[in-house]
């Protein structure tokens, strides 16, 4: 495994050949990679403690609270200060101990009893207890599904946590909740100290959150710079980690650098040690300085369009159906992202448990798209854009730059849709505005992805009683599949239900997939041991700086 950046299945970039779009398309592209990096691991020698790792984020974190963290850039920071009851092995997907030494799952998956490690403390010195688990989960519920959507989704049907004794907590649900065990490995359900759980939501976003993790917040200016310091005495790391004891680094300084060229220049010049969203045109520059660009694929919901089925021409199922063959996903990958990215072939990414291969239907066929629209009565106008009964076949897509390639992808998508008579308008917003409008369903369509190594992620975005971004009415077959899979303890039966849900989402025109997301991280030659965890987020516990 690479000394630079590692995860089983992680891939190293070696100057991919790209077909570059001109102008803004080329400027906004993002790189991923293929080929496992096994070179150089012996050159750096044994890990050396000390030093500061300077990391360039491509977007400002939205909140310091792990429970309220949503974007990758936010989780990169928040994950370092909080431990979870369990961890997930990125190689196997197996749930492993962390703060909990062991656990028992009730026969109907309505209860989960965790036996905590003794001697764990939060960074303010308070002990980890069963009450800490109860208070953390109760606080997530108080935050609500708008502010803490991931944690609330994992805690679906939560009725409370019983403190059995000081180090034993029984988490209980009103119905079977099979996916909760995987959710207990997430940063969203990371266990926090009483002082943090007692704070109101806004105060929890301002830094100073107290966890039991290997790092602590020392400064939090979310739009510019965040500093974390090593937690002295940390001794309860996950067995998935590469070593035990304290973290190697003394500090991590996260600097917000939205401009890709500035991030790369800062990496090459030595001002930064690693960066997010390394771009294809910058790979030769990074490599010439001795650095690397590695990537790993994100599990979960692919990038795509989620239409609001109550607005504009997207009310028509035929329009939603026609959008799927209208898109040339291979062109998106080859032109905008490079050959290491993967065209989406379903609602879920291919490495997600329960993935259903819909590649026979998610394919480019402009003639088919035109035929569907013709049969539905959408007639091309003088400018090529179709209309029906005086309504123009035009809609807008709400998106943010949470992924640096989004605008480039959507600009090319805009061109592709125009070829079949559909006008797409791009509505770029800031992260906070995107979230607010997303929650209010103030859009014709939204463009995003959602990462989780469990098929239950579908329920969060498509469930009638969760976020329901389609603003749809009941679809019995879909609703039954989404609601039943979370109560199904048999793995094969649950997989079948997750696959049924994907089929129903597709059949009802509730998702138009584009690409599968990959994380691409640039690292200097002296940056060692930064790792991807199971959900493709970064773990800095094993990171260290060589040759300094």
C-alpha positions as semicolon CSV with decimal commas, in nm:
position;residue;x (nm);y (nm);z (nm)
1;X;0,000;0,000;0,000
2;X;0,117;0,348;-0,082
3;X;0,309;0,551;0,175
4;X;0,131;0,853;0,033
5;X;-0,235;0,765;0,050
6;X;-0,395;0,429;0,094
7;X;-0,706;0,219;0,104
8;X;-0,752;-0,133;-0,027
9;X;-0,852;-0,070;-0,387
10;X;-0,716;0,284;-0,385
11;X;-0,573;0,387;-0,716
12;X;-0,277;0,594;-0,823
13;X;-0,282;0,840;-1,108
14;X;-0,007;0,830;-1,367
15;X;-0,075;1,112;-1,612
16;X;-0,406;1,009;-1,764
17;X;-0,466;1,112;-2,122
18;X;-0,770;1,333;-2,140
19;X;-0,995;1,479;-2,400
20;X;-1,015;1,834;-2,272
21;X;-1,303;2,071;-2,321
22;X;-1,204;2,432;-2,380
23;X;-1,264;2,726;-2,149
24;X;-1,457;2,673;-1,832
25;X;-1,504;2,303;-1,894
26;X;-1,131;2,238;-1,884
27;X;-1,087;2,466;-1,585
28;X;-1,336;2,278;-1,369
29;X;-1,241;1,915;-1,433
30;X;-1,152;1,668;-1,161
31;X;-0,925;1,364;-1,168
32;X;-0,950;1,013;-1,038
33;X;-0,717;0,724;-1,095
34;X;-0,659;0,356;-1,153
35;X;-0,387;0,111;-1,062
36;X;-0,297;0,020;-0,706
37;X;0,008;0,204;-0,572
38;X;0,259;-0,038;-0,422
39;X;0,579;0,153;-0,497
40;X;0,796;0,339;-0,251
41;X;0,654;0,205;0,073
42;X;0,999;0,102;0,191
43;X;1,177;0,421;0,090
44;X;1,035;0,642;0,361
45;X;1,140;0,418;0,647
46;X;0,938;0,366;0,966
47;X;0,674;0,627;1,059
48;X;0,814;0,928;1,244
49;X;0,602;1,118;1,498
50;X;0,577;1,495;1,502
51;X;0,520;1,773;1,254
52;X;0,224;1,950;1,098
53;X;0,032;1,833;0,793
54;X;-0,107;2,121;0,590
55;X;-0,412;2,017;0,390
56;X;-0,589;2,218;0,118
57;X;-0,968;2,179;0,115
58;X;-1,152;2,251;-0,209
59;X;-1,455;2,386;-0,023
60;X;-1,519;2,540;0,315
61;X;-1,659;2,301;0,576
62;X;-2,018;2,376;0,664
63;X;-2,005;2,288;1,035
64;X;-1,758;2,159;1,295
65;X;-2,013;1,918;1,441
66;X;-1,974;1,559;1,314
67;X;-2,349;1,506;1,354
68;X;-2,423;1,797;1,120
69;X;-2,142;1,729;0,871
70;X;-2,258;1,637;0,522
71;X;-2,003;1,719;0,253
72;X;-1,678;1,528;0,208
73;X;-1,469;1,835;0,288
74;X;-1,659;1,882;0,615
75;X;-1,631;1,517;0,715
76;X;-1,256;1,516;0,637
77;X;-1,219;1,758;0,928
78;X;-1,487;1,641;1,170
79;X;-1,399;1,271;1,145
80;X;-1,063;1,334;1,313
81;X;-1,209;1,459;1,644
82;X;-1,472;1,193;1,704
83;X;-1,467;0,816;1,751
84;X;-1,762;0,587;1,682
85;X;-1,900;0,281;1,856
86;X;-1,787;0,066;1,563
87;X;-1,570;0,096;1,254
88;X;-1,605;-0,052;0,906
89;X;-1,317;-0,233;0,742
90;X;-1,265;-0,075;0,397
91;X;-1,130;-0,404;0,260
92;X;-1,420;-0,629;0,357
93;X;-1,705;-0,402;0,467
94;X;-1,708;-0,588;0,799
95;X;-1,819;-0,393;1,107
96;X;-1,542;-0,403;1,369
97;X;-1,506;-0,285;1,733
98;X;-1,395;0,067;1,824
99;X;-1,539;0,239;2,132
100;X;-1,750;-0,071;2,178
101;X;-1,547;-0,385;2,249
102;X;-1,839;-0,604;2,149
103;X;-2,215;-0,591;2,094
104;X;-2,525;-0,806;2,067
105;X;-2,801;-0,752;1,814
106;X;-3,153;-0,851;1,922
107;X;-3,310;-1,129;1,714
108;X;-3,546;-0,882;1,547
109;X;-3,280;-0,606;1,513
110;X;-3,485;-0,379;1,737
111;X;-3,211;-0,354;1,997
112;X;-2,833;-0,326;1,989
113;X;-2,642;-0,370;2,314
114;X;-2,292;-0,218;2,315
115;X;-2,024;-0,301;2,572
116;X;-1,789;-0,002;2,589
117;X;-1,415;0,003;2,638
118;X;-1,308;0,104;2,985
119;X;-1,072;0,397;3,033
120;X;-1,177;0,603;2,730
121;X;-1,203;0,977;2,793
122;X;-1,316;1,278;2,599
123;X;-1,069;1,559;2,536
124;X;-1,209;1,757;2,830
125;X;-1,125;1,469;3,062
126;X;-1,480;1,339;3,111
127;X;-1,519;0,961;3,080
128;X;-1,693;0,770;2,806
129;X;-1,997;0,600;2,957
130;X;-2,324;0,447;2,847
131;X;-2,479;0,783;2,929
132;X;-2,251;0,940;2,666
133;X;-2,400;0,708;2,405
134;X;-2,754;0,786;2,515
135;X;-2,698;1,161;2,526
136;X;-2,527;1,164;2,184
137;X;-2,807;0,979;2,010
138;X;-3,075;1,179;2,190
139;X;-2,899;1,499;2,077
140;X;-2,894;1,381;1,714
141;X;-3,270;1,329;1,731
142;X;-3,313;1,679;1,879
143;X;-3,110;1,828;1,594
144;X;-3,366;1,681;1,355
145;X;-3,360;1,552;1,000
146;X;-3,288;1,890;0,844
147;X;-2,973;1,968;1,042
148;X;-2,857;1,608;1,096
149;X;-3,011;1,409;0,809
150;X;-2,759;1,126;0,806
151;X;-2,769;1,055;1,179
152;X;-3,147;1,077;1,190
153;X;-3,171;0,836;0,900
154;X;-2,949;0,586;1,081
155;X;-3,165;0,627;1,394
156;X;-3,497;0,567;1,217
157;X;-3,753;0,447;1,470
158;X;-3,526;0,528;1,766
159;X;-3,711;0,498;2,096
160;X;-3,418;0,560;2,329
161;X;-3,101;0,421;2,482
162;X;-3,113;0,230;2,806
163;X;-2,814;0,268;3,038
164;X;-2,775;-0,093;3,152
165;X;-2,467;-0,009;3,356
166;X;-2,179;0,235;3,336
167;X;-2,025;0,071;3,027
168;X;-2,327;-0,099;2,871
169;X;-2,578;0,083;2,650
170;X;-2,879;-0,076;2,481
171;X;-2,998;0,125;2,180
172;X;-3,363;0,052;2,108
173;X;-3,597;0,100;1,815
174;X;-3,969;0,067;1,768
175;X;-3,915;-0,152;1,463
176;X;-3,633;-0,357;1,316
177;X;-3,347;-0,134;1,201
178;X;-3,088;-0,358;1,036
179;X;-2,883;-0,076;0,887
180;X;-2,814;0,089;1,223
181;X;-2,504;-0,121;1,296
182;X;-2,330;0,016;0,986
183;X;-2,456;0,362;1,077
184;X;-2,291;0,328;1,418
185;X;-1,953;0,331;1,239
186;X;-2,016;0,674;1,085
187;X;-1,893;1,015;1,193
188;X;-2,257;1,128;1,200
189;X;-2,313;0,902;1,501
190;X;-1,972;0,964;1,657
191;X;-1,991;0,982;2,037
192;X;-1,954;1,331;2,185
193;X;-1,898;1,463;2,536
194;X;-2,182;1,596;2,754
195;X;-2,059;1,954;2,710
196;X;-2,111;1,930;2,333
197;X;-2,440;1,741;2,343
198;X;-2,587;2,012;2,566
199;X;-2,522;2,289;2,312
200;X;-2,782;2,420;2,064
201;X;-2,730;2,332;1,698
202;X;-2,575;2,663;1,593
203;X;-2,318;2,661;1,873
204;X;-2,218;2,308;1,780
205;X;-2,113;2,437;1,435
206;X;-1,869;2,698;1,566
207;X;-1,580;2,470;1,662
208;X;-1,481;2,335;2,000
209;X;-1,675;2,010;1,971
210;X;-1,546;1,764;2,229
211;X;-1,497;1,406;2,119
212;X;-1,275;1,117;2,221
213;X;-1,089;1,118;1,889
214;X;-0,716;1,135;1,816
215;X;-0,729;1,510;1,741
216;X;-0,896;1,813;1,898
217;X;-1,008;2,149;1,761
218;X;-0,777;2,437;1,848
219;X;-0,903;2,692;1,593
220;X;-1,207;2,694;1,365
221;X;-1,257;2,967;1,106
222;X;-1,460;2,757;0,863
223;X;-1,420;2,983;0,559
224;X;-1,043;3,010;0,589
225;X;-0,856;2,773;0,821
226;X;-0,914;2,501;1,081
227;X;-0,643;2,368;1,311
228;X;-0,645;2,033;1,489
229;X;-0,394;1,923;1,752
230;X;-0,293;1,572;1,854
231;X;-0,476;1,433;2,154
232;X;-0,216;1,338;2,415
233;X;-0,277;0,997;2,569
234;X;-0,507;0,866;2,296
235;X;-0,499;0,487;2,326
236;X;-0,824;0,342;2,190
237;X;-0,791;0,354;1,814
238;X;-0,990;0,127;1,585
239;X;-0,822;-0,203;1,491
240;X;-0,874;-0,091;1,130
241;X;-0,611;0,179;1,194
242;X;-0,255;0,105;1,094
243;X;-0,110;0,152;1,443
244;X;-0,219;0,193;1,804
245;X;-0,142;0,471;2,051
246;X;-0,136;0,842;1,972
247;X;-0,155;0,987;1,622
248;X;0,181;1,057;1,459
249;X;0,111;1,418;1,360
250;X;0,128;1,702;1,612
251;X;-0,112;1,916;1,411
252;X;-0,329;1,925;1,101
253;X;-0,400;2,263;0,945
254;X;-0,688;2,263;0,695
255;X;-0,682;2,564;0,464
256;X;-0,974;2,646;0,233
257;X;-0,839;2,688;-0,122
258;X;-1,128;2,680;-0,374
259;X;-0,913;2,750;-0,682
260;X;-0,770;2,426;-0,819
261;X;-0,461;2,587;-0,971
262;X;-0,378;2,758;-0,643
263;X;-0,417;2,431;-0,453
264;X;-0,182;2,250;-0,688
265;X;0,069;2,532;-0,693
266;X;0,071;2,540;-0,314
267;X;0,129;2,164;-0,304
268;X;0,414;2,173;-0,552
269;X;0,578;2,473;-0,386
270;X;0,568;2,306;-0,044
271;X;0,310;2,536;0,114
272;X;0,067;2,243;0,141
273;X;0,132;1,874;0,202
274;X;-0,188;1,731;0,052
275;X;-0,492;1,865;-0,133
276;X;-0,849;1,769;-0,223
277;X;-0,984;1,736;-0,578
278;X;-0,658;1,706;-0,769
279;X;-0,725;1,794;-1,132
280;X;-0,612;1,603;-1,444
281;X;-0,423;1,891;-1,598
282;X;-0,227;1,929;-1,275
283;X;-0,117;1,566;-1,242
284;X;0,209;1,608;-1,441
285;X;0,303;1,907;-1,226
286;X;0,236;1,712;-0,906
287;X;0,429;1,410;-1,031
288;X;0,724;1,615;-1,152
289;X;0,762;1,738;-0,792
290;X;0,766;1,378;-0,669
291;X;0,407;1,373;-0,552
292;X;0,116;1,142;-0,627
293;X;-0,253;1,162;-0,701
294;X;-0,460;0,874;-0,567
295;X;-0,829;0,805;-0,575
296;X;-1,096;0,570;-0,451
297;X;-1,457;0,524;-0,554
298;X;-1,741;0,646;-0,334
299;X;-2,014;0,397;-0,246
300;X;-2,372;0,520;-0,224
301;X;-2,597;0,714;-0,459
302;X;-2,427;0,811;-0,783
303;X;-2,416;1,166;-0,911
304;X;-2,735;1,244;-1,097
305;X;-3,049;1,452;-1,138
306;X;-3,336;1,415;-0,895
307;X;-3,644;1,581;-1,047
308;X;-3,913;1,758;-0,852
309;X;-4,209;1,581;-1,009
310;X;-4,449;1,861;-0,918
311;X;-4,285;2,137;-1,127
312;X;-4,265;2,227;-1,494
313;X;-4,219;1,972;-1,771
314;X;-4,063;1,726;-1,527
315;X;-4,420;1,653;-1,417
316;X;-4,439;1,442;-1,734
317;X;-4,300;1,090;-1,677
318;X;-4,210;1,073;-2,047
319;X;-3,976;1,369;-2,011
320;X;-3,805;1,209;-1,712
321;X;-3,779;0,882;-1,902
322;X;-3,628;1,052;-2,208
323;X;-3,352;1,220;-2,008
324;X;-3,183;0,885;-1,937
325;X;-3,095;0,788;-2,297
326;X;-3,030;1,154;-2,386
327;X;-2,709;1,158;-2,179
328;X;-2,378;1,026;-2,308
329;X;-2,211;0,928;-1,982
330;X;-1,900;0,794;-2,148
331;X;-1,846;1,135;-2,305
332;X;-1,884;1,297;-1,963
333;X;-1,613;1,072;-1,822
334;X;-1,373;1,088;-2,116
335;X;-1,410;1,460;-2,182
336;X;-1,454;1,611;-1,838
337;X;-1,309;1,368;-1,587
338;X;-1,068;1,131;-1,755
339;X;-1,087;0,754;-1,804
340;X;-1,045;0,667;-1,437
341;X;-1,396;0,780;-1,348
342;X;-1,688;0,546;-1,415
343;X;-2,018;0,619;-1,591
344;X;-2,310;0,550;-1,359
345;X;-2,504;0,235;-1,439
346;X;-2,770;0,252;-1,168
347;X;-2,900;0,459;-0,880
348;X;-2,628;0,313;-0,657
349;X;-2,256;0,299;-0,731
350;X;-2,131;-0,045;-0,826
351;X;-1,932;-0,091;-0,502
352;X;-2,239;-0,036;-0,281
353;X;-2,401;-0,337;-0,109
354;X;-2,724;-0,417;-0,294
355;X;-2,620;-0,252;-0,623
356;X;-2,843;-0,344;-0,919
357;X;-2,682;-0,331;-1,264
358;X;-2,913;-0,128;-1,489
359;X;-2,653;-0,067;-1,760
360;X;-2,881;-0,220;-2,024
361;X;-3,118;0,071;-1,963
362;X;-2,875;0,345;-1,858
363;X;-2,723;0,389;-2,200
364;X;-2,689;0,667;-2,456
365;X;-2,941;0,659;-2,741
366;X;-3,036;1,005;-2,867
367;X;-3,277;0,857;-3,119
368;X;-3,467;0,680;-2,842
369;X;-3,482;0,999;-2,637
370;X;-3,626;1,190;-2,933
371;X;-3,877;0,913;-3,002
372;X;-4,004;0,916;-2,643
373;X;-4,052;1,293;-2,657
374;X;-4,216;1,278;-3,001
375;X;-4,470;1,021;-2,881
376;X;-4,544;1,235;-2,574
377;X;-4,627;1,533;-2,796
378;X;-4,318;1,746;-2,731
379;X;-4,253;1,913;-3,069
380;X;-3,924;2,090;-3,165
381;X;-3,956;2,466;-3,207
382;X;-3,767;2,702;-3,436
383;X;-3,469;2,710;-3,198
384;X;-3,469;2,331;-3,158
385;X;-3,620;2,333;-2,808
386;X;-3,939;2,132;-2,782
387;X;-4,274;2,252;-2,654
388;X;-4,619;2,111;-2,588
389;X;-4,940;2,305;-2,548
390;X;-4,742;2,627;-2,516
391;X;-4,509;2,491;-2,246
392;X;-4,139;2,500;-2,332
393;X;-3,935;2,185;-2,250
394;X;-3,706;2,377;-2,020
395;X;-3,602;2,321;-1,659
396;X;-3,327;2,433;-1,423
397;X;-3,094;2,222;-1,212
398;X;-2,983;2,333;-0,868
399;X;-2,623;2,242;-0,782
400;X;-2,319;2,350;-0,584
401;X;-1,946;2,301;-0,627
402;X;-1,928;2,043;-0,350
403;X;-1,748;1,841;-0,619
404;X;-1,513;2,049;-0,832
405;X;-1,624;1,883;-1,156
406;X;-1,994;1,958;-1,119
407;X;-2,012;2,268;-1,336
408;X;-1,806;2,112;-1,615
409;X;-2,024;1,800;-1,615
410;X;-2,345;2,000;-1,620
411;X;-2,225;2,229;-1,898
412;X;-2,158;1,929;-2,118
413;X;-2,487;1,771;-2,009
414;X;-2,656;2,095;-2,111
415;X;-2,514;2,054;-2,462
416;X;-2,620;1,690;-2,482
417;X;-2,978;1,762;-2,378
418;X;-3,008;2,043;-2,629
419;X;-2,936;1,791;-2,904
420;X;-3,266;1,617;-2,826
421;X;-3,463;1,938;-2,776
422;X;-3,438;1,991;-2,400
423;X;-3,324;2,322;-2,249
424;X;-3,128;2,284;-1,925
425;X;-3,057;2,594;-1,716
426;X;-2,776;2,580;-1,460
427;X;-2,849;2,721;-1,115
428;X;-2,517;2,731;-0,926
429;X;-2,550;2,820;-0,558
430;X;-2,336;2,824;-0,246
431;X;-2,336;2,518;-0,024
432;X;-2,563;2,670;0,244
433;X;-2,812;2,800;-0,014
434;X;-2,813;2,463;-0,190
435;X;-2,897;2,289;0,138
436;X;-3,170;2,537;0,227
437;X;-3,339;2,514;-0,113
438;X;-3,293;2,138;-0,119
439;X;-3,475;2,105;0,212
440;X;-3,749;2,342;0,093
441;X;-3,779;2,154;-0,241
442;X;-3,730;2,488;-0,418
443;X;-3,597;2,354;-0,750
444;X;-3,697;2,188;-1,074
445;X;-3,421;1,930;-1,027
446;X;-3,120;1,892;-0,802
447;X;-2,781;1,748;-0,892
448;X;-2,582;1,573;-0,620
449;X;-2,456;1,242;-0,487
450;X;-2,473;1,083;-0,143
451;X;-2,205;0,857;0,006
452;X;-2,265;0,557;0,227
453;X;-2,147;0,196;0,218
454;X;-2,500;0,063;0,272
455;X;-2,797;0,039;0,037
456;X;-3,022;0,205;0,295
457;X;-2,888;0,536;0,165
458;X;-3,174;0,516;-0,087
459;X;-3,430;0,560;0,189
460;X;-3,281;0,894;0,298
461;X;-3,321;1,066;-0,039
462;X;-3,616;0,880;-0,193
463;X;-3,826;0,773;0,106
464;X;-4,175;0,918;0,119
465;X;-4,141;0,983;0,491
466;X;-3,778;1,100;0,489
467;X;-3,638;1,373;0,264
468;X;-3,841;1,280;-0,048
469;X;-3,651;1,516;-0,278
470;X;-3,879;1,418;-0,567
471;X;-4,176;1,571;-0,378
472;X;-4,364;1,262;-0,495
473;X;-4,681;1,097;-0,377
474;X;-4,704;0,735;-0,265
475;X;-4,562;0,463;-0,488
476;X;-4,658;0,144;-0,302
477;X;-4,398;-0,086;-0,458
478;X;-4,116;0,161;-0,388
479;X;-4,235;0,258;-0,043
480;X;-4,273;-0,105;0,060
481;X;-3,923;-0,194;-0,061
482;X;-3,759;0,102;0,115
483;X;-3,948;0,051;0,440
484;X;-3,916;-0,328;0,448
485;X;-3,545;-0,356;0,372
486;X;-3,455;-0,171;0,691
487;X;-3,650;-0,431;0,893
488;X;-3,519;-0,736;0,706
489;X;-3,251;-0,933;0,889
490;X;-3,186;-1,190;0,615
491;X;-2,903;-1,046;0,398
492;X;-3,021;-1,202;0,072
493;X;-3,379;-1,087;0,122
494;X;-3,263;-0,737;0,215
495;X;-3,042;-0,718;-0,095
496;X;-3,338;-0,813;-0,312
497;X;-3,546;-0,534;-0,158
498;X;-3,270;-0,276;-0,212
499;X;-3,254;-0,387;-0,574
500;X;-3,631;-0,362;-0,608
501;X;-3,611;-0,007;-0,476
502;X;-3,354;0,085;-0,741
503;X;-3,575;-0,065;-1,011
504;X;-3,877;0,128;-0,887
505;X;-3,683;0,455;-0,863
506;X;-3,573;0,407;-1,221
507;X;-3,911;0,292;-1,352
508;X;-4,080;0,600;-1,205
509;X;-3,824;0,843;-1,343
510;X;-3,706;0,959;-1,001
511;X;-3,332;0,959;-1,078
512;X;-3,122;1,033;-1,388
513;X;-2,771;0,900;-1,319
514;X;-2,456;1,052;-1,466
515;X;-2,126;0,939;-1,307
516;X;-1,990;0,755;-1,007
517;X;-1,791;0,982;-0,776
518;X;-1,428;0,915;-0,691
519;X;-1,209;1,102;-0,446
520;X;-0,881;1,229;-0,593
521;X;-0,621;1,350;-0,345
522;X;-0,286;1,505;-0,429
523;X;-0,006;1,432;-0,182
524;X;0,353;1,556;-0,167
525;X;0,640;1,306;-0,168
526;X;0,693;1,348;0,205
527;X;0,326;1,292;0,297
528;X;0,276;0,937;0,420
529;X;-0,008;0,722;0,547
530;X;-0,316;0,932;0,478
531;X;-0,593;0,677;0,426
532;X;-0,941;0,643;0,286
533;X;-1,192;0,487;0,522
534;X;-1,481;0,264;0,415
535;X;-1,698;0,552;0,291
536;X;-1,410;0,710;0,095
537;X;-1,349;0,984;0,352
538;X;-1,001;1,062;0,484
539;X;-0,843;0,928;0,802
540;X;-0,533;1,110;0,926
541;X;-0,455;0,900;1,233
542;X;-0,183;0,705;1,048
543;X;-0,050;1,006;0,855
544;X;0,306;1,125;0,906
545;X;0,565;1,348;0,742
546;X;0,894;1,201;0,623
547;X;1,226;1,370;0,549
548;X;1,178;1,674;0,769
